[in-house]
mmCIF file of C-alpha atoms and ligand atoms in Angstrom:
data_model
loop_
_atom_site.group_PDB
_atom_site.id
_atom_site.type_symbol
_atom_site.label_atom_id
_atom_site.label_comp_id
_atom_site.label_asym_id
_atom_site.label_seq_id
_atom_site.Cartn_x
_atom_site.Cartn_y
_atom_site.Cartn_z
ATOM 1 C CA UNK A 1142 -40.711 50.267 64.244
ATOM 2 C CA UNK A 1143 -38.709 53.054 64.620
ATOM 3 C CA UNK A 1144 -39.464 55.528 61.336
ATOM 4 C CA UNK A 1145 -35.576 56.114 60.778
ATOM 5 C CA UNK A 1146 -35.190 52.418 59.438
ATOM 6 C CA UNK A 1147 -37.789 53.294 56.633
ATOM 7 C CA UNK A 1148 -35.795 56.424 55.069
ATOM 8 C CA UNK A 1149 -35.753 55.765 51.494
ATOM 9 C CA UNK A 1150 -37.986 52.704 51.546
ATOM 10 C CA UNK A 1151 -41.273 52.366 49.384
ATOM 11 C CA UNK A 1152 -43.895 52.201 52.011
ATOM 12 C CA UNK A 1153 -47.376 50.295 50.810
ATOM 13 C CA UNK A 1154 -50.504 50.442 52.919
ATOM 14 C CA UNK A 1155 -53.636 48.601 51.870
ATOM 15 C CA UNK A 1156 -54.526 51.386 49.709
ATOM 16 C CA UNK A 1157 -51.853 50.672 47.301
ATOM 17 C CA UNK A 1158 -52.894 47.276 46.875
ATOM 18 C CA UNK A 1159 -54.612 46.120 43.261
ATOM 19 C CA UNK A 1160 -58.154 46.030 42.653
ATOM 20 C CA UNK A 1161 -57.281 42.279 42.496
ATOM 21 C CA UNK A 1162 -55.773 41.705 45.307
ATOM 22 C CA UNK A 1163 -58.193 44.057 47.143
ATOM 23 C CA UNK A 1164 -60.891 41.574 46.253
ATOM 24 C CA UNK A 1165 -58.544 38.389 46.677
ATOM 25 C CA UNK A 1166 -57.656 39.885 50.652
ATOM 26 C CA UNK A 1167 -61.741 40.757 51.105
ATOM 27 C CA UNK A 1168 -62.693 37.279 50.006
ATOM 28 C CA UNK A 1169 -60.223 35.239 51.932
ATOM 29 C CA UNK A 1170 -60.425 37.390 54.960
ATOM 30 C CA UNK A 1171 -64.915 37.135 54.815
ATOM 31 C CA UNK A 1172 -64.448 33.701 53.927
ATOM 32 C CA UNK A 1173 -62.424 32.573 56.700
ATOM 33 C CA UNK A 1174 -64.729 34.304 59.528
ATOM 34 C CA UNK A 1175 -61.344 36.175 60.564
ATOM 35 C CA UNK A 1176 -62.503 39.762 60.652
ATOM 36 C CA UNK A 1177 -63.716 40.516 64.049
ATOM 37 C CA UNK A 1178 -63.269 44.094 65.050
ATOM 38 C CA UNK A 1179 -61.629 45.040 62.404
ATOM 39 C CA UNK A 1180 -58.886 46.834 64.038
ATOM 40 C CA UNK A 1181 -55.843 45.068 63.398
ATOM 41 C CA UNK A 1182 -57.184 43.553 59.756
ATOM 42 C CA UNK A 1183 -55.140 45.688 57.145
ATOM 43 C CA UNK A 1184 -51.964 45.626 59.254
ATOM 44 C CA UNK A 1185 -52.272 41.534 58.821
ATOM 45 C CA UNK A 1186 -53.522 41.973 54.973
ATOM 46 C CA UNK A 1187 -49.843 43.999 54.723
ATOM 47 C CA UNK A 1188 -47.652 41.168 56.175
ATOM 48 C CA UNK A 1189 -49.484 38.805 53.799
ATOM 49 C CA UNK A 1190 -48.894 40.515 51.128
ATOM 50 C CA UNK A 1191 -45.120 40.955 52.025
ATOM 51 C CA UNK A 1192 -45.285 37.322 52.567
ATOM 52 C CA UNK A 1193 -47.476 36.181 49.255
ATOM 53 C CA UNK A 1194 -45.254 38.377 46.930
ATOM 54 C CA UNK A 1195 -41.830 36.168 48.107
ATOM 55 C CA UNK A 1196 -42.926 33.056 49.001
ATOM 56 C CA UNK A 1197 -46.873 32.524 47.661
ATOM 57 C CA UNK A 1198 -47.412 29.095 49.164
ATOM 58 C CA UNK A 1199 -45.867 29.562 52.689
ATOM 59 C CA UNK A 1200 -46.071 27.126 55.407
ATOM 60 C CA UNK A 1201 -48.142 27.399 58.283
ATOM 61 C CA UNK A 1202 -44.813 28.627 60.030
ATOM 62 C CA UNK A 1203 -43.649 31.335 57.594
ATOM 63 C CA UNK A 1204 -47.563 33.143 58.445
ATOM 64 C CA UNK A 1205 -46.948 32.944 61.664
ATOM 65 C CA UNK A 1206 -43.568 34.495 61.513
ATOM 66 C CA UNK A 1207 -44.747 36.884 59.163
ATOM 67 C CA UNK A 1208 -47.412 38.320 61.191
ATOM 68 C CA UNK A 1209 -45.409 38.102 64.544
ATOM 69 C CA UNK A 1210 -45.800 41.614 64.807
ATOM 70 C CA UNK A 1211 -49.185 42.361 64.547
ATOM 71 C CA UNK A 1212 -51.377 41.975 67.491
ATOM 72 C CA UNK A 1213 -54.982 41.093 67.413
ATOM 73 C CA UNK A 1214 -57.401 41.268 70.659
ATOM 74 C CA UNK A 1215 -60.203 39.432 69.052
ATOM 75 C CA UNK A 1216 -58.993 36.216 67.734
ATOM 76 C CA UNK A 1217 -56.764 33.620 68.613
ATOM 77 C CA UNK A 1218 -55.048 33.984 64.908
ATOM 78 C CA UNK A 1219 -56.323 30.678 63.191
ATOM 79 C CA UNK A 1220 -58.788 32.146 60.818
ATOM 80 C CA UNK A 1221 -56.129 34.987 60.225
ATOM 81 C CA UNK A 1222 -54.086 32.148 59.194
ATOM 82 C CA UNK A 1223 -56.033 30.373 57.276
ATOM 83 C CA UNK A 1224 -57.376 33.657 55.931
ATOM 84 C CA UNK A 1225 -53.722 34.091 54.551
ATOM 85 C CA UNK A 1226 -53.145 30.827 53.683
ATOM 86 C CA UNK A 1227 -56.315 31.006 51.503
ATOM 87 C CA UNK A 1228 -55.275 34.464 49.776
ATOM 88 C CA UNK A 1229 -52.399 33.165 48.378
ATOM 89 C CA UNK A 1230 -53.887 29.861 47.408
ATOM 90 C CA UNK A 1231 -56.683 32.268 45.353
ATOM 91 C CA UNK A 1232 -53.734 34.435 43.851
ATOM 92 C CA UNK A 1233 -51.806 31.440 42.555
ATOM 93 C CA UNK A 1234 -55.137 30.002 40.655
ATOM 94 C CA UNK A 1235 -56.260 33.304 39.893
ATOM 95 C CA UNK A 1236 -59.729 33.341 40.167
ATOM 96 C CA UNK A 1237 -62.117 34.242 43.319
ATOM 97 C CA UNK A 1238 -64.341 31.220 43.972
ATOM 98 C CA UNK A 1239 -67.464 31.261 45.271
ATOM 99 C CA UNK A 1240 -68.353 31.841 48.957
ATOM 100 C CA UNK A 1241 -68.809 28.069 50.550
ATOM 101 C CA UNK A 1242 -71.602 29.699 52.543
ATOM 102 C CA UNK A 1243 -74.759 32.076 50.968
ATOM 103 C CA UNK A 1244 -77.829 30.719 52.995
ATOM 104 C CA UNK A 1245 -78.359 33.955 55.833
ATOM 105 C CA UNK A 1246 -79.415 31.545 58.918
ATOM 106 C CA UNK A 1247 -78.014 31.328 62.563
ATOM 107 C CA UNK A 1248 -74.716 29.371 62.493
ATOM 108 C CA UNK A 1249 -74.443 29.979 58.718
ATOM 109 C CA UNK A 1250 -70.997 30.833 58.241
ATOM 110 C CA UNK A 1251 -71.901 33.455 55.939
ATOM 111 C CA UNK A 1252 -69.160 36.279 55.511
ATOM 112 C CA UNK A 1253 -69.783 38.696 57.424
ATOM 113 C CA UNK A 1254 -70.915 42.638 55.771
ATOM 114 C CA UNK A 1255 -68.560 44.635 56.997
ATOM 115 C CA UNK A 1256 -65.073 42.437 55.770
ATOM 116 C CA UNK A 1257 -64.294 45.343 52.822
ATOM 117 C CA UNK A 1258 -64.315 48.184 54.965
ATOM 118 C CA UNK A 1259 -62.247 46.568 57.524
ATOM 119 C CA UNK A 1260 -60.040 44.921 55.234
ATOM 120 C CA UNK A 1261 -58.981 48.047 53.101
ATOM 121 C CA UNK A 1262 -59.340 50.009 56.714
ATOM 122 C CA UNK A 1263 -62.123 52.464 55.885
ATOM 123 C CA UNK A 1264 -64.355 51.577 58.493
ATOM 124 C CA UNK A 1265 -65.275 54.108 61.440
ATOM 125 C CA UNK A 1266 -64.662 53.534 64.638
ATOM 126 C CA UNK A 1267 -66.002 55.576 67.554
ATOM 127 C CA UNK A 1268 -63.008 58.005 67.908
ATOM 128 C CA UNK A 1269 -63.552 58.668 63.996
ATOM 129 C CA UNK A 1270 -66.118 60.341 64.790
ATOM 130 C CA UNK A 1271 -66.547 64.180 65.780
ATOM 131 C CA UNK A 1272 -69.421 66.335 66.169
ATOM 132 C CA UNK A 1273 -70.322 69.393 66.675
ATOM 133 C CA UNK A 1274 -69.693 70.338 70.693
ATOM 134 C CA UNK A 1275 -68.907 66.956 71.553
ATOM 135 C CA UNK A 1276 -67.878 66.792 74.654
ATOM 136 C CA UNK A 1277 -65.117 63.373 75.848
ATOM 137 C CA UNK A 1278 -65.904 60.758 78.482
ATOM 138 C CA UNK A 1279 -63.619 59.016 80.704
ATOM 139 C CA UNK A 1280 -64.345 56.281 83.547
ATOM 140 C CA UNK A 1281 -63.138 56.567 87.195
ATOM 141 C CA UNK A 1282 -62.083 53.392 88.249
ATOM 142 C CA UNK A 1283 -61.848 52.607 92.297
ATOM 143 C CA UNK A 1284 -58.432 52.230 93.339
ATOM 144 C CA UNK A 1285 -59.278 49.441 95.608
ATOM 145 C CA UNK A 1286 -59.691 46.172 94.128
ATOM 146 C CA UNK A 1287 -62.158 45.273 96.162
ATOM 147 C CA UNK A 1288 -63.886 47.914 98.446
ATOM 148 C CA UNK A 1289 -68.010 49.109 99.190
ATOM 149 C CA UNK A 1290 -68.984 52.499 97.749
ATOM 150 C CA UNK A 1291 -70.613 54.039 100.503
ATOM 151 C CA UNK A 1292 -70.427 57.650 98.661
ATOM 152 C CA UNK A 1293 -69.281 59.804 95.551
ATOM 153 C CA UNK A 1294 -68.211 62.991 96.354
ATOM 154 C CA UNK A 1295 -67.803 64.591 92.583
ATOM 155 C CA UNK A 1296 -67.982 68.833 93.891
ATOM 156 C CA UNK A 1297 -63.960 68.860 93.259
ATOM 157 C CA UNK A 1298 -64.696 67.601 89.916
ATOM 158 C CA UNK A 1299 -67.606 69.593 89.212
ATOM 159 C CA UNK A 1300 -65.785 72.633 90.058
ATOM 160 C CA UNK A 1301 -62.602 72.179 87.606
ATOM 161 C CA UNK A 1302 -62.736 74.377 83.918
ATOM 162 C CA UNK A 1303 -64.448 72.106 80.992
ATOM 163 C CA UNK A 1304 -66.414 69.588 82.897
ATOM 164 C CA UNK A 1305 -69.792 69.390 81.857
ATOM 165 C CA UNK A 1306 -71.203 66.755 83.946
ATOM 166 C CA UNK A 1307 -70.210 63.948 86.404
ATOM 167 C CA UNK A 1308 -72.545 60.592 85.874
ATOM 168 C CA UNK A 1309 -73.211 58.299 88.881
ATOM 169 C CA UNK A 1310 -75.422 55.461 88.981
ATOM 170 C CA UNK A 1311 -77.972 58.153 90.311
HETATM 171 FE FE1 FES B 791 -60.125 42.821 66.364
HETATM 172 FE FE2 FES B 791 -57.955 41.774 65.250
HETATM 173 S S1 FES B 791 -60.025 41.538 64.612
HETATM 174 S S2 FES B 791 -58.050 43.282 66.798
#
C-alpha cells in the first residue's frame, strides 16, 4: 500500500502482539501444518488479527477476504485458513489446548520446530545473512528456451571490476 494512506495511523507488526496471542498465533499456525517457508507467515498472523479483533468467529469468507492481500508461494491457503479459523476459536475459549499430534514418526502431523520463529518473523533467511568478504552469486540463464550449449565463453566476464569467479559445470 502506498505509505501516505498510513499517516497518522497506529501501525502493529507481530511484535506488538501479546504474549497471549503470540502463543495463541504459534499454536494455531504449528497445529494446522500451515507454516511452510515461513515467508509470508506474520503478514497472514496481521490480517488475522485485524480480522479476530472485529469479528472473532468469521466465516470461511471473511478469512479469505481478509487475507486477499497477502500472497503465499508455498501453500494453497487451506491450512492458513484453518490456521485462522482455529486462532480465533482458541482466543474466544481462552485456553491453548493440547497439540492433537506428539508421537515424532513419518506422517505424524506433529507441528513442525520452526512455527515461533516464523510466526513472530525472527527466522533467518539466506539474505539475513552477511559475512565477512562475502562475495554475491547470480545465475545466467540461456536466452533460448530451448537451445544446445556447445560453449561458455566467460573472458568478458572475467575481465569486468569485482568478479571473483565464473562457475561452469567444469
Ligand atoms: Fe512460504 Fe507462505 S509459507 S510463502
Amino acid at each position: 500500500p502506498d505509505t501516505d494512506r498510513l499517516d497518522g495511523k497506529h501501525v502493529i507488526t507481530v511484535e506488538g502482539l501479546s504474549d497471549w496471542e503470540k502463543a495463541v498465533y504459534i499454536f494455531a499456525f504449528g497445529e494446522a501444518g500451515a507454516v511452510q517457508c515461513g515467508f509470508c507467515i506474520p503478514g497472514m498472523v496481521m490480517c488475522a488479527k485485524s480480522l479476530l479483533d472485529r469479528i472473532p468467529d468469521p466465516s470461511e469468507e471473511q478469512i479469505r477476504f481478509a487475507i486477499r492481500n497477502n500472497y503465499c508461494r508455498c501453500t494453497g491457503y487451506v491450512k492458513i485458513i484453518d490456521a485462522i479459523r482455529l486462532a480465533g476459536k482458541i482466543l474466544q475459549e481462552g485456553k491453548i489446548p493440547l497439540p492433537t499430534a506428539t508421537d515424532w514418526k513419518i506422517g505424524s502431523r506433529v507441528h513442525r520446530l520452526d512455527v515461533a520463529e516464523k510466526v513472530l518473523g525472527y527466522g533467518k533467511y539466506p539474505d539475513d545473512f552477511y559475512m565477512e568478504g562475502m562475495v554475491y552469486g547470480s545465475a545466467v540463464r540461456s536466452k533460448y528456451a530451448r537451445a544446445r550449449v556447445r560453449g561458455i565463453d566467460a573472458s568478458a566476464a572475467l575481465k569486468l571490476p569485482g568478479v571473483v569467479a565464473v562457475l561452469t559445470a567444469e
